[in-house]
Every structure is written in structure tokens, then in C-alpha cells.
Amino acid sequence: MIRAMIFAAALLAAAPAAASDQGDLAAAVNAYNDTLNKNDFPGAAAFYTASPSIVDEFSPHVWSGADAFAQWGADYGVYAKAEQMTEPFMVLAKPTHVLVEGDRGYAVFPANFTFKRAGKPVREPGIMTFAMQKIDGKWKIAGWSWTVK
């Protein structure tokens, strides 16, 4: 009986920390998205771990390593120009799933990517999935993927 009470007390004590970590993780993703929407690539780069991975719908579809974000950005620029895409903007909805396990986290956000193609508005619904790592008390992006709905 005492073991059960100790276990229950430990679960209750851990619950607020987990909820706080989930909120902090989601807030970090939203802050990253806000920074990227402002076209602040140096600021957005600060949200990544040292060697992230990115999966996106345009070629070469996967980037990883120390320069993953910079290379993704350069490749996106080439893709956007070829597709006549301007005014990119990502809106993240409330996450549908956030999981925190120690210093690692996972979050799924419904999203809408809007832009103009040859001057005409386009809305592309999808899902952003993030793998996160807590480093020095801050959530950093270890990887993300974009999935078109």
C-alpha cells in the first residue's frame, strides 16, 4: 500500500513538469515558425541542434548535418524561383500530439503553407512534425518533416 501511495505521489509530482515541458516545446516550435515567417534565417538557425535533419517535398527531399538548415534554405530558394513562388507563410495550428521523454520531444502540428505562385494565392494544407532535444534548458529542433495533405 505504501509503495502504491509513493508511486501515485511521484506521478502527480511529475505531471506538472511534463505539462510544462510540453508547453515549452510547443512554444519553441511556434517561436521558430514566427522567426522563419519574418524571413529571419539567422534567427531561425538558432533554434536548431548542431546536426539536424529536414525532410521536405522538394528535391533533394532530405538534408542533414551541420549545414542542413542553410542548405535547405538555399535549395528552397532555387525551388521557389523555379516555381514562381513568393510570399511564403506558414501557419501552425495547435499541436495534435506532443510527447516529452526526458530531454527529447516529438510534436505534430497541423499547418497551412500559403504563398503566391505567379502572383496567384495558393494554400497548401499539411502537417509539420518535429523531433526536439532540450539543450541547456532550451528546446532545439533536431529534425522536422513537412507532409502535404
Backbone as JSON Lines, residues from 0, in Angstrom:
{"i":0,"aa":"M","n":[0.82,-1.19,0.0],"ca":[0.0,0.0,0.0],"c":[0.86,1.26,0.0]}
{"i":1,"aa":"I","n":[1.91,1.25,0.81],"ca":[2.79,2.43,0.87],"c":[3.48,2.63,-0.47]}
{"i":2,"aa":"R","n":[3.9,1.55,-1.12],"ca":[4.53,1.66,-2.44],"c":[3.58,2.3,-3.44]}
{"i":3,"aa":"A","n":[2.31,1.9,-3.41],"ca":[1.32,2.46,-4.32],"c":[1.14,3.95,-4.06]}
{"i":4,"aa":"M","n":[1.14,4.34,-2.81],"ca":[0.98,5.76,-2.47],"c":[2.2,6.56,-2.93]}
{"i":5,"aa":"I","n":[3.39,6.01,-2.74],"ca":[4.61,6.69,-3.17],"c":[4.62,6.82,-4.69]}
{"i":6,"aa":"F","n":[4.24,5.75,-5.38],"ca":[4.19,5.78,-6.84],"c":[3.19,6.83,-7.33]}
{"i":7,"aa":"A","n":[2.01,6.86,-6.71],"ca":[0.99,7.84,-7.1],"c":[1.47,9.26,-6.84]}
{"i":8,"aa":"A","n":[2.13,9.48,-5.72],"ca":[2.66,10.81,-5.4],"c":[3.73,11.22,-6.4]}
{"i":9,"aa":"A","n":[4.56,10.28,-6.8],"ca":[5.6,10.58,-7.79],"c":[4.98,10.94,-9.14]}
{"i":10,"aa":"L","n":[3.93,10.24,-9.54],"ca":[3.26,10.56,-10.8],"c":[2.64,11.95,-10.76]}
{"i":11,"aa":"L","n":[2.0,12.27,-9.65],"ca":[1.39,13.59,-9.51],"c":[2.43,14.69,-9.52]}
{"i":12,"aa":"A","n":[3.55,14.45,-8.88],"ca":[4.62,15.45,-8.84],"c":[5.23,15.66,-10.22]}
{"i":13,"aa":"A","n":[5.3,14.6,-11.01],"ca":[5.91,14.7,-12.34],"c":[4.96,15.31,-13.37]}
{"i":14,"aa":"A","n":[3.66,15.2,-13.17],"ca":[2.69,15.66,-14.17],"c":[2.85,17.14,-14.52]}
{"i":15,"aa":"P","n":[2.97,18.07,-13.56],"ca":[3.11,19.47,-13.95],"c":[4.39,19.73,-14.74]}
{"i":16,"aa":"A","n":[5.46,19.05,-14.41],"ca":[6.7,19.24,-15.14],"c":[6.54,18.78,-16.58]}
{"i":17,"aa":"A","n":[5.88,17.64,-16.79],"ca":[5.67,17.14,-18.14],"c":[4.78,18.1,-18.93]}
{"i":18,"aa":"A","n":[3.71,18.56,-18.3],"ca":[2.83,19.52,-18.98],"c":[3.58,20.8,-19.32]}
{"i":19,"aa":"S","n":[4.41,21.26,-18.41],"ca":[5.21,22.45,-18.64],"c":[6.19,22.23,-19.8]}
{"i":20,"aa":"D","n":[6.85,21.07,-19.81],"ca":[7.77,20.76,-20.89],"c":[7.05,20.69,-22.23]}
{"i":21,"aa":"Q","n":[5.85,20.12,-22.24],"ca":[5.09,20.06,-23.49],"c":[4.75,21.47,-23.99]}
{"i":22,"aa":"G","n":[4.34,22.32,-23.08],"ca":[4.04,23.7,-23.45],"c":[5.28,24.45,-23.91]}
{"i":23,"aa":"D","n":[6.4,24.22,-23.23],"ca":[7.66,24.87,-23.61],"c":[8.13,24.39,-24.98]}
{"i":24,"aa":"L","n":[7.96,23.1,-25.25],"ca":[8.35,22.55,-26.54],"c":[7.5,23.18,-27.65]}
{"i":25,"aa":"A","n":[6.19,23.21,-27.45],"ca":[5.29,23.81,-28.46],"c":[5.61,25.3,-28.65]}
{"i":26,"aa":"A","n":[5.91,25.99,-27.56],"ca":[6.26,27.41,-27.65],"c":[7.54,27.61,-28.46]}
{"i":27,"aa":"A","n":[8.5,26.72,-28.3],"ca":[9.76,26.82,-29.06],"c":[9.5,26.64,-30.55]}
{"i":28,"aa":"V","n":[8.66,25.67,-30.9],"ca":[8.32,25.45,-32.31],"c":[7.61,26.67,-32.88]}
{"i":29,"aa":"N","n":[6.67,27.22,-32.13],"ca":[5.95,28.41,-32.6],"c":[6.88,29.62,-32.73]}
{"i":30,"aa":"A","n":[7.82,29.76,-31.81],"ca":[8.78,30.87,-31.9],"c":[9.66,30.71,-33.13]}
{"i":31,"aa":"Y","n":[10.09,29.49,-33.41],"ca":[10.87,29.21,-34.62],"c":[10.06,29.59,-35.86]}
{"i":32,"aa":"N","n":[8.81,29.14,-35.91],"ca":[7.95,29.41,-37.05],"c":[7.75,30.92,-37.25]}
{"i":33,"aa":"D","n":[7.52,31.64,-36.15],"ca":[7.36,33.09,-36.23],"c":[8.62,33.75,-36.79]}
{"i":34,"aa":"T","n":[9.77,33.27,-36.35],"ca":[11.05,33.83,-36.81],"c":[11.25,33.56,-38.29]}
{"i":35,"aa":"L","n":[10.96,32.34,-38.72],"ca":[11.11,32.0,-40.13],"c":[10.12,32.78,-41.0]}
{"i":36,"aa":"N","n":[8.9,32.98,-40.5],"ca":[7.92,33.77,-41.26],"c":[8.36,35.22,-41.45]}
{"i":37,"aa":"K","n":[9.24,35.7,-40.59],"ca":[9.78,37.05,-40.73],"c":[10.99,37.06,-41.67]}
{"i":38,"aa":"N","n":[11.29,35.91,-42.26],"ca":[12.44,35.76,-43.16],"c":[13.76,35.99,-42.44]}
{"i":39,"aa":"D","n":[13.79,35.72,-41.14],"ca":[14.99,35.88,-40.32],"c":[15.71,34.53,-40.24]}
{"i":40,"aa":"F","n":[16.48,34.22,-41.29],"ca":[17.17,32.94,-41.34],"c":[18.24,32.8,-40.26]}
{"i":41,"aa":"P","n":[19.03,33.83,-39.97],"ca":[19.99,33.68,-38.86],"c":[19.28,33.41,-37.53]}
{"i":42,"aa":"G","n":[18.19,34.11,-37.29],"ca":[17.43,33.88,-36.06],"c":[16.82,32.49,-36.03]}
{"i":43,"aa":"A","n":[16.29,32.03,-37.15],"ca":[15.69,30.69,-37.22],"c":[16.76,29.62,-37.02]}
{"i":44,"aa":"A","n":[17.95,29.84,-37.54],"ca":[19.04,28.86,-37.4],"c":[19.38,28.59,-35.94]}
{"i":45,"aa":"A","n":[19.16,29.57,-35.09],"ca":[19.47,29.43,-33.66],"c":[18.56,28.42,-32.96]}
{"i":46,"aa":"F","n":[17.47,28.03,-33.59],"ca":[16.54,27.08,-32.98],"c":[16.94,25.62,-33.23]}
{"i":47,"aa":"Y","n":[18.02,25.39,-33.98],"ca":[18.4,24.03,-34.35],"c":[19.52,23.47,-33.47]}
{"i":48,"aa":"T","n":[19.54,22.14,-33.39],"ca":[20.69,21.45,-32.8],"c":[21.86,21.57,-33.77]}
{"i":49,"aa":"A","n":[23.01,21.07,-33.37],"ca":[24.22,21.2,-34.2],"c":[24.15,20.4,-35.49]}
{"i":50,"aa":"S","n":[23.34,19.35,-35.53],"ca":[23.3,18.49,-36.72],"c":[21.88,17.98,-36.99]}
{"i":51,"aa":"P","n":[21.0,18.87,-37.42],"ca":[19.59,18.48,-37.61],"c":[19.36,17.73,-38.92]}
{"i":52,"aa":"S","n":[18.14,17.22,-39.04],"ca":[17.67,16.6,-40.28],"c":[16.37,17.26,-40.69]}
{"i":53,"aa":"I","n":[16.2,17.45,-41.99],"ca":[15.0,18.08,-42.53],"c":[14.5,17.23,-43.69]}
{"i":54,"aa":"V","n":[13.18,17.01,-43.73],"ca":[12.55,16.29,-44.84],"c":[11.46,17.21,-45.39]}
{"i":55,"aa":"D","n":[11.52,17.48,-46.7],"ca":[10.56,18.39,-47.31],"c":[10.18,17.86,-48.69]}
{"i":56,"aa":"E","n":[9.19,18.49,-49.31],"ca":[8.62,17.96,-50.55],"c":[9.44,18.26,-51.81]}
{"i":57,"aa":"F","n":[10.42,19.12,-51.75],"ca":[11.2,19.45,-52.94],"c":[12.58,18.78,-52.87]}
{"i":58,"aa":"S","n":[13.15,18.57,-54.03],"ca":[14.42,17.86,-54.15],"c":[15.57,18.63,-53.51]}
{"i":59,"aa":"P","n":[16.46,17.96,-52.84],"ca":[16.67,16.51,-52.76],"c":[15.87,15.82,-51.66]}
{"i":60,"aa":"H","n":[14.91,16.49,-51.06],"ca":[13.95,15.96,-50.09],"c":[14.48,15.72,-48.69]}
{"i":61,"aa":"V","n":[15.77,15.56,-48.52],"ca":[16.33,15.36,-47.18],"c":[17.66,16.11,-47.05]}
{"i":62,"aa":"W","n":[17.82,16.77,-45.92],"ca":[19.04,17.49,-45.59],"c":[19.41,17.09,-44.17]}
{"i":63,"aa":"S","n":[20.7,16.87,-43.94],"ca":[21.13,16.53,-42.59],"c":[22.57,16.98,-42.39]}
{"i":64,"aa":"G","n":[22.89,17.21,-41.12],"ca":[24.24,17.62,-40.79],"c":[24.3,19.07,-40.35]}
{"i":65,"aa":"A","n":[25.51,19.53,-40.12],"ca":[25.72,20.86,-39.56],"c":[25.16,21.98,-40.44]}
{"i":66,"aa":"D","n":[25.14,21.8,-41.75],"ca":[24.65,22.85,-42.64],"c":[23.25,22.55,-43.2]}
{"i":67,"aa":"A","n":[22.51,21.64,-42.56],"ca":[21.21,21.21,-43.09],"c":[20.25,22.38,-43.3]}
{"i":68,"aa":"F","n":[20.11,23.22,-42.3],"ca":[19.15,24.33,-42.43],"c":[19.59,25.32,-43.51]}
{"i":69,"aa":"A","n":[20.86,25.66,-43.54],"ca":[21.35,26.59,-44.56],"c":[21.18,26.01,-45.96]}
{"i":70,"aa":"Q","n":[21.49,24.73,-46.12],"ca":[21.35,24.1,-47.43],"c":[19.89,23.98,-47.83]}
{"i":71,"aa":"W","n":[19.02,23.61,-46.85],"ca":[17.58,23.57,-47.13],"c":[17.1,24.95,-47.61]}
{"i":72,"aa":"G","n":[17.52,26.01,-46.92],"ca":[17.12,27.36,-47.29],"c":[17.57,27.72,-48.7]}
{"i":73,"aa":"A","n":[18.81,27.37,-49.04],"ca":[19.33,27.65,-50.38],"c":[18.55,26.86,-51.43]}
{"i":74,"aa":"D","n":[18.29,25.58,-51.15],"ca":[17.55,24.75,-52.1],"c":[16.1,25.22,-52.23]}
{"i":75,"aa":"Y","n":[15.52,25.67,-51.11],"ca":[14.16,26.21,-51.18],"c":[14.14,27.45,-52.08]}
{"i":76,"aa":"G","n":[15.15,28.3,-51.97],"ca":[15.22,29.49,-52.81],"c":[15.23,29.15,-54.29]}
{"i":77,"aa":"V","n":[15.99,28.14,-54.67],"ca":[16.05,27.68,-56.06],"c":[14.69,27.13,-56.49]}
{"i":78,"aa":"Y","n":[14.11,26.3,-55.63],"ca":[12.8,25.7,-55.91],"c":[11.73,26.78,-56.06]}
{"i":79,"aa":"A","n":[11.7,27.72,-55.11],"ca":[10.69,28.78,-55.13],"c":[10.81,29.62,-56.4]}
{"i":80,"aa":"K","n":[12.01,29.93,-56.8],"ca":[12.22,30.72,-58.02],"c":[11.71,29.95,-59.24]}
{"i":81,"aa":"A","n":[12.06,28.67,-59.33],"ca":[11.63,27.86,-60.47],"c":[10.11,27.71,-60.52]}
{"i":82,"aa":"E","n":[9.47,27.67,-59.35],"ca":[8.02,27.51,-59.26],"c":[7.28,28.85,-59.24]}
{"i":83,"aa":"Q","n":[8.03,29.95,-59.35],"ca":[7.46,31.3,-59.3],"c":[6.69,31.54,-57.99]}
{"i":84,"aa":"M","n":[7.28,31.06,-56.9],"ca":[6.65,31.18,-55.58],"c":[7.19,32.42,-54.85]}
{"i":85,"aa":"T","n":[6.26,33.2,-54.3],"ca":[6.63,34.36,-53.5],"c":[5.75,34.39,-52.26]}
{"i":86,"aa":"E","n":[6.12,35.24,-51.33],"ca":[5.35,35.48,-50.1],"c":[5.02,34.21,-49.31]}
{"i":87,"aa":"P","n":[6.01,33.35,-49.04],"ca":[5.74,32.14,-48.26],"c":[5.38,32.48,-46.82]}
{"i":88,"aa":"F","n":[4.42,31.73,-46.27],"ca":[4.0,31.96,-44.9],"c":[3.4,30.67,-44.35]}
{"i":89,"aa":"M","n":[3.88,30.25,-43.19],"ca":[3.41,29.02,-42.56],"c":[2.6,29.36,-41.32]}
{"i":90,"aa":"V","n":[1.4,28.8,-41.22],"ca":[0.57,28.95,-40.03],"c":[0.46,27.58,-39.37]}
{"i":91,"aa":"L","n":[0.91,27.51,-38.13],"ca":[0.8,26.26,-37.36],"c":[-0.44,26.33,-36.47]}
{"i":92,"aa":"A","n":[-1.24,25.29,-36.5],"ca":[-2.38,25.19,-35.59],"c":[-1.89,24.62,-34.25]}
{"i":93,"aa":"K","n":[-2.78,24.5,-33.32],"ca":[-2.46,23.9,-32.03],"c":[-1.98,22.47,-32.29]}
{"i":94,"aa":"P","n":[-0.89,22.05,-31.63],"ca":[-0.39,20.7,-31.89],"c":[-1.42,19.63,-31.52]}
{"i":95,"aa":"T","n":[-1.48,18.6,-32.34],"ca":[-2.39,17.49,-32.07],"c":[-1.74,16.42,-31.2]}
{"i":96,"aa":"H","n":[-0.42,16.47,-31.11],"ca":[0.3,15.48,-30.31],"c":[1.64,16.08,-29.87]}
{"i":97,"aa":"V","n":[1.9,16.05,-28.58],"ca":[3.19,16.47,-28.05],"c":[3.61,15.42,-27.03]}
{"i":98,"aa":"L","n":[4.8,14.93,-27.19],"ca":[5.34,13.91,-26.29],"c":[6.7,14.37,-25.81]}
{"i":99,"aa":"V","n":[6.91,14.33,-24.51],"ca":[8.21,14.67,-23.93],"c":[8.7,13.48,-23.13]}
{"i":100,"aa":"E","n":[9.92,13.06,-23.41],"ca":[10.57,11.97,-22.69],"c":[11.96,12.44,-22.3]}
{"i":101,"aa":"G","n":[12.07,12.96,-21.09],"ca":[13.36,13.49,-20.64],"c":[13.75,14.71,-21.44]}
{"i":102,"aa":"D","n":[14.91,14.64,-22.11],"ca":[15.39,15.77,-22.9],"c":[15.05,15.63,-24.38]}
{"i":103,"aa":"R","n":[14.14,14.73,-24.7],"ca":[13.71,14.53,-26.09],"c":[12.22,14.78,-26.21]}
{"i":104,"aa":"G","n":[11.81,15.29,-27.35],"ca":[10.41,15.56,-27.56],"c":[10.0,15.35,-29.0]}
{"i":105,"aa":"Y","n":[8.7,15.25,-29.2],"ca":[8.11,14.98,-30.51],"c":[6.8,15.76,-30.56]}
{"i":106,"aa":"A","n":[6.54,16.45,-31.65],"ca":[5.31,17.23,-31.75],"c":[4.79,17.24,-33.18]}
{"i":107,"aa":"V","n":[3.47,17.18,-33.3],"ca":[2.8,17.17,-34.6],"c":[1.85,18.37,-34.65]}
{"i":108,"aa":"F","n":[2.02,19.19,-35.68],"ca":[1.23,20.41,-35.85],"c":[0.5,20.39,-37.2]}
{"i":109,"aa":"P","n":[-0.82,20.45,-37.2],"ca":[-1.49,20.73,-38.47],"c":[-1.03,22.12,-38.94]}
{"i":110,"aa":"A","n":[-0.91,22.28,-40.24],"ca":[-0.34,23.54,-40.74],"c":[-0.96,23.92,-42.08]}
{"i":111,"aa":"N","n":[-0.84,25.19,-42.39],"ca":[-1.22,25.7,-43.71],"c":[-0.07,26.53,-44.22]}
{"i":112,"aa":"F","n":[0.46,26.12,-45.36],"ca":[1.51,26.86,-46.03],"c":[0.85,27.65,-47.14]}
{"i":113,"aa":"T","n":[0.98,28.98,-47.08],"ca":[0.4,29.82,-48.12],"c":[1.53,30.56,-48.84]}
{"i":114,"aa":"F","n":[1.29,30.84,-50.09],"ca":[2.27,31.56,-50.92],"c":[1.55,32.02,-52.17]}
{"i":115,"aa":"K","n":[2.26,32.75,-52.99],"ca":[1.72,33.11,-54.3],"c":[2.56,32.4,-55.35]}
{"i":116,"aa":"R","n":[1.87,31.84,-56.33],"ca":[2.55,31.21,-57.47],"c":[2.16,32.02,-58.69]}
{"i":117,"aa":"A","n":[3.17,32.64,-59.29],"ca":[2.93,33.53,-60.44],"c":[1.88,34.56,-60.09]}
{"i":118,"aa":"G","n":[1.92,35.05,-58.83],"ca":[1.03,36.11,-58.4],"c":[-0.32,35.66,-57.88]}
{"i":119,"aa":"K","n":[-0.63,34.37,-58.01],"ca":[-1.94,33.87,-57.57],"c":[-1.81,33.15,-56.22]}
{"i":120,"aa":"P","n":[-2.72,33.42,-55.28],"ca":[-2.64,32.8,-53.95],"c":[-2.82,31.28,-54.01]}
{"i":121,"aa":"V","n":[-2.0,30.61,-53.19],"ca":[-2.07,29.15,-53.06],"c":[-2.08,28.82,-51.57]}
{"i":122,"aa":"R","n":[-2.9,27.87,-51.2],"ca":[-2.95,27.37,-49.81],"c":[-2.68,25.88,-49.86]}
{"i":123,"aa":"E","n":[-1.65,25.46,-49.14],"ca":[-1.25,24.05,-49.13],"c":[-1.37,23.52,-47.69]}
{"i":124,"aa":"P","n":[-2.43,22.79,-47.36],"ca":[-2.54,22.23,-46.02],"c":[-1.59,21.05,-45.85]}
{"i":125,"aa":"G","n":[-1.09,20.9,-44.63],"ca":[-0.18,19.8,-44.38],"c":[0.04,19.59,-42.89]}
{"i":126,"aa":"I","n":[1.09,18.86,-42.6],"ca":[1.44,18.54,-41.23],"c":[2.94,18.76,-41.05]}
{"i":127,"aa":"M","n":[3.29,19.47,-40.0],"ca":[4.69,19.64,-39.61],"c":[4.94,18.74,-38.4]}
{"i":128,"aa":"T","n":[5.94,17.9,-38.51],"ca":[6.31,17.01,-37.41],"c":[7.72,17.37,-36.98]}
{"i":129,"aa":"F","n":[7.91,17.57,-35.68],"ca":[9.19,18.0,-35.13],"c":[9.74,16.97,-34.15]}
{"i":130,"aa":"A","n":[11.02,16.7,-34.25],"ca":[11.77,15.97,-33.23],"c":[12.63,17.02,-32.53]}
{"i":131,"aa":"M","n":[12.55,17.05,-31.21],"ca":[13.2,18.11,-30.44],"c":[14.18,17.53,-29.42]}
{"i":132,"aa":"Q","n":[15.15,18.35,-29.04],"ca":[16.09,17.99,-28.0],"c":[16.28,19.19,-27.09]}
{"i":133,"aa":"K","n":[16.23,18.94,-25.79],"ca":[16.44,20.01,-24.82],"c":[17.94,20.11,-24.53]}
{"i":134,"aa":"I","n":[18.5,21.27,-24.82],"ca":[19.94,21.52,-24.64],"c":[20.08,22.79,-23.81]}
{"i":135,"aa":"D","n":[20.8,22.68,-22.71],"ca":[20.99,23.83,-21.82],"c":[19.67,24.51,-21.45]}
{"i":136,"aa":"G","n":[18.65,23.69,-21.21],"ca":[17.36,24.2,-20.78],"c":[16.47,24.75,-21.87]}
{"i":137,"aa":"K","n":[16.89,24.65,-23.15],"ca":[16.09,25.18,-24.26],"c":[15.79,24.07,-25.26]}
{"i":138,"aa":"W","n":[14.55,24.07,-25.76],"ca":[14.18,23.1,-26.78],"c":[14.74,23.53,-28.13]}
{"i":139,"aa":"K","n":[15.44,22.6,-28.77],"ca":[16.03,22.83,-30.09],"c":[15.48,21.81,-31.08]}
{"i":140,"aa":"I","n":[15.45,22.19,-32.34],"ca":[14.94,21.31,-33.39],"c":[16.04,20.35,-33.82]}
{"i":141,"aa":"A","n":[15.8,19.06,-33.59],"ca":[16.73,18.02,-34.04],"c":[16.35,17.58,-35.45]}
{"i":142,"aa":"G","n":[15.08,17.77,-35.8],"ca":[14.62,17.43,-37.14],"c":[13.18,17.81,-37.32]}
{"i":143,"aa":"W","n":[12.79,17.99,-38.56],"ca":[11.38,18.21,-38.86],"c":[11.07,17.67,-40.24]}
{"i":144,"aa":"S","n":[9.77,17.41,-40.46],"ca":[9.32,16.99,-41.78],"c":[8.02,17.71,-42.11]}
{"i":145,"aa":"W","n":[7.83,17.95,-43.39],"ca":[6.61,18.55,-43.91],"c":[5.9,17.49,-44.73]}
{"i":146,"aa":"T","n":[4.62,17.31,-44.45],"ca":[3.8,16.36,-45.2],"c":[2.6,17.1,-45.76]}
{"i":147,"aa":"V","n":[2.44,17.05,-47.06],"ca":[1.3,17.69,-47.72],"c":[0.09,16.79,-47.52]}
{"i":148,"aa":"K","n":[-1.04,17.4,-47.17],"ca":[-2.29,16.61,-47.02],"c":[-2.91,16.34,-48.36]}
